Amino acid sequence: MGRSRTVEWEDPAASARAAGAMAGLDFLREMIAGRLPGPPIAALLGFTLEEVEDGRAVFAFEAGEEHYNPIGSVHGGVYATLLDSAAGCAVHSTLPQGTAYTSLDLSTRFLRPLTAGTGKVRAIGTVLSRGRRTALAEAGLYDSGDRLLAHATSTCMIFLVPDGSGVTRA
């Protein structure tokens, strides 16, 4: 018996333009408020940014069978996407206008299975250290009983955003 799922998302160009034109914390708060569209990957996997403050970001997710690997649990790539998003947005929340980040690495540890029966989980990212060019962040994936399901550390590169004319801002 086949199953299907329809996914809708908004044009990501609006948020991409706003990302470099706003301080990171303001940008993420605009996304939570719905004044900027979320990223298409969040619509595809079904997760949302729920909280953000300086150096911290929290995503919520509820797994379905569409997230499963062939052995009946959520695919590790879904875990990694949630953890990378939480760690990266924690870093983004610390950035001034005219700067951006990209993940350089992500080291993940899968500790407990995640299934459609697990219920709502939270990916909580925090910045451990931030310099001018790199930041170190961690993220944990927690179930409703605050049990740690997975953990990751991430190094992010911080860079100036070109303004479109070839000149770098900030």
Coordinates of C-alpha atoms in Angstrom, one line a residue:
M1 CA 0.0 0.0 0.0
G2 CA 1.5 3.3 -1.1
R3 CA 1.7 6.4 0.9
S4 CA 2.2 10.0 -0.2
R5 CA 3.0 13.3 1.4
T6 CA 2.7 16.8 -0.1
V7 CA 5.2 19.5 0.9
E8 CA 4.8 23.2 0.4
W9 CA 7.4 25.9 1.1
E10 CA 7.9 29.6 0.4
D11 CA 10.6 31.0 -1.9
P12 CA 13.8 31.0 0.1
A13 CA 15.2 34.0 -1.7
A14 CA 13.5 36.5 0.7
S15 CA 15.1 35.0 3.8
A16 CA 18.4 34.6 2.1
R17 CA 18.5 38.3 1.2
A18 CA 17.4 39.3 4.8
A19 CA 20.0 37.0 6.4
G20 CA 23.0 39.3 5.6
A21 CA 21.0 42.5 6.1
M22 CA 20.0 41.8 9.7
A23 CA 21.7 40.8 12.9
G24 CA 21.4 37.1 13.3
L25 CA 19.2 37.2 16.4
D26 CA 16.8 39.6 14.7
F27 CA 16.7 37.5 11.6
L28 CA 15.8 34.3 13.5
R29 CA 13.1 36.1 15.6
E30 CA 11.5 37.4 12.3
M31 CA 11.4 33.8 11.1
I32 CA 9.8 32.6 14.4
A33 CA 7.2 35.4 14.1
G34 CA 6.4 34.3 10.5
R35 CA 7.5 37.6 8.9
L36 CA 10.3 35.7 7.1
P37 CA 9.9 32.2 5.5
G38 CA 11.5 29.3 7.1
P39 CA 14.0 27.2 5.1
P40 CA 12.6 24.6 2.7
I41 CA 14.4 21.8 4.5
A42 CA 12.3 22.5 7.6
A43 CA 9.1 22.2 5.5
L44 CA 10.4 19.0 3.9
L45 CA 11.3 17.3 7.2
G46 CA 8.6 19.0 9.3
F47 CA 10.6 20.8 12.0
T48 CA 10.2 24.3 13.3
L49 CA 12.3 26.9 15.1
E50 CA 10.5 27.5 18.4
E51 CA 12.9 29.6 20.5
V52 CA 16.0 31.7 20.0
E53 CA 18.2 33.9 22.2
D54 CA 21.8 35.0 22.0
G55 CA 23.8 31.8 21.6
R56 CA 20.9 29.4 21.9
A57 CA 18.4 28.0 19.4
V58 CA 15.6 25.3 19.9
F59 CA 13.9 23.4 17.2
A60 CA 10.9 21.1 17.6
F61 CA 10.2 17.9 15.6
E62 CA 7.8 15.0 15.6
A63 CA 8.9 11.9 13.6
G64 CA 6.7 10.1 11.2
E65 CA 7.3 6.9 9.2
E66 CA 8.3 9.1 6.3
H67 CA 11.6 9.8 8.2
Y68 CA 12.4 6.1 8.6
N69 CA 15.4 4.1 7.4
P70 CA 15.0 0.5 6.2
I71 CA 15.2 -0.9 9.7
G72 CA 12.2 1.0 11.2
S73 CA 13.7 4.0 13.0
V74 CA 14.4 7.6 12.0
H75 CA 17.3 7.9 9.6
G76 CA 20.5 9.3 11.0
G77 CA 20.5 12.0 8.4
V78 CA 17.3 13.4 10.0
Y79 CA 19.0 13.5 13.4
A80 CA 22.1 15.2 11.8
T81 CA 19.9 17.8 10.1
L82 CA 18.2 18.7 13.4
L83 CA 21.4 18.9 15.3
D84 CA 23.2 20.9 12.5
S85 CA 20.3 23.3 12.4
A86 CA 20.2 23.9 16.1
A87 CA 24.0 24.3 16.4
G88 CA 24.2 26.5 13.4
C89 CA 21.3 28.8 14.4
A90 CA 22.8 29.1 17.8
V91 CA 25.9 30.5 16.1
H92 CA 23.8 32.6 13.8
S93 CA 22.0 34.2 16.7
T94 CA 25.3 35.8 17.8
L95 CA 26.2 37.3 14.5
P96 CA 26.1 41.0 13.7
Q97 CA 24.5 42.4 10.5
G98 CA 26.6 41.7 7.4
T99 CA 28.0 38.4 8.6
A100 CA 27.0 34.8 8.0
Y101 CA 28.2 31.3 8.9
T102 CA 28.5 27.9 7.3
S103 CA 29.1 24.6 9.0
L104 CA 32.7 23.3 8.6
D105 CA 32.1 20.0 10.4
L106 CA 29.5 18.1 12.4
S107 CA 30.4 15.3 14.7
T108 CA 27.3 13.3 15.8
R109 CA 26.6 10.6 18.3
F110 CA 23.3 8.6 18.1
L111 CA 22.4 7.4 21.6
R112 CA 18.8 6.3 21.5
P113 CA 16.3 5.4 18.7
L114 CA 13.8 7.9 17.5
T115 CA 10.5 6.5 16.1
A116 CA 7.1 7.8 15.2
G117 CA 6.0 6.8 18.7
T118 CA 8.6 8.9 20.5
G119 CA 6.5 12.1 20.2
K120 CA 7.8 15.6 20.1
V121 CA 11.5 16.1 20.4
R122 CA 13.6 19.2 20.8
A123 CA 17.0 20.0 19.3
I124 CA 18.7 22.5 21.5
G125 CA 21.9 24.2 20.2
T126 CA 24.2 26.4 22.2
V127 CA 27.4 28.2 21.4
L128 CA 30.4 27.1 23.4
S129 CA 33.0 29.6 21.9
R130 CA 32.8 32.2 19.2
G131 CA 35.7 34.1 17.7
R132 CA 36.0 36.4 14.7
R133 CA 36.3 33.7 12.1
T134 CA 35.1 30.4 13.8
A135 CA 32.6 29.3 16.4
L136 CA 32.2 26.0 18.3
A137 CA 28.6 24.9 19.1
E138 CA 26.9 21.8 20.4
A139 CA 23.4 20.5 20.1
G140 CA 21.4 17.8 21.9
L141 CA 18.3 16.1 20.8
Y142 CA 15.9 15.4 23.7
D143 CA 12.6 13.6 24.1
S144 CA 9.7 14.8 26.2
G145 CA 11.3 13.2 29.3
D146 CA 14.5 15.1 28.7
R147 CA 16.4 12.0 27.7
L148 CA 19.3 12.7 25.4
L149 CA 18.7 10.9 22.1
A150 CA 21.7 12.3 20.2
H151 CA 24.5 14.8 20.6
A152 CA 26.6 16.8 18.1
T153 CA 29.4 19.3 18.1
S154 CA 29.9 21.7 15.2
T155 CA 32.6 24.1 14.0
C156 CA 31.2 27.0 12.0
M157 CA 33.1 29.4 9.8
I158 CA 32.1 33.1 10.1
F159 CA 32.4 35.4 7.2
L160 CA 31.4 38.7 5.8
V161 CA 28.5 38.8 3.4
P162 CA 29.1 40.4 0.0
D163 CA 26.6 43.1 -0.8
G164 CA 26.0 42.0 -4.4
S165 CA 28.3 44.6 -5.9
G166 CA 31.4 42.5 -5.2
V167 CA 32.1 44.7 -2.1
T168 CA 32.1 43.0 1.3
R169 CA 29.9 44.7 3.9
A170 CA 30.4 45.0 7.7

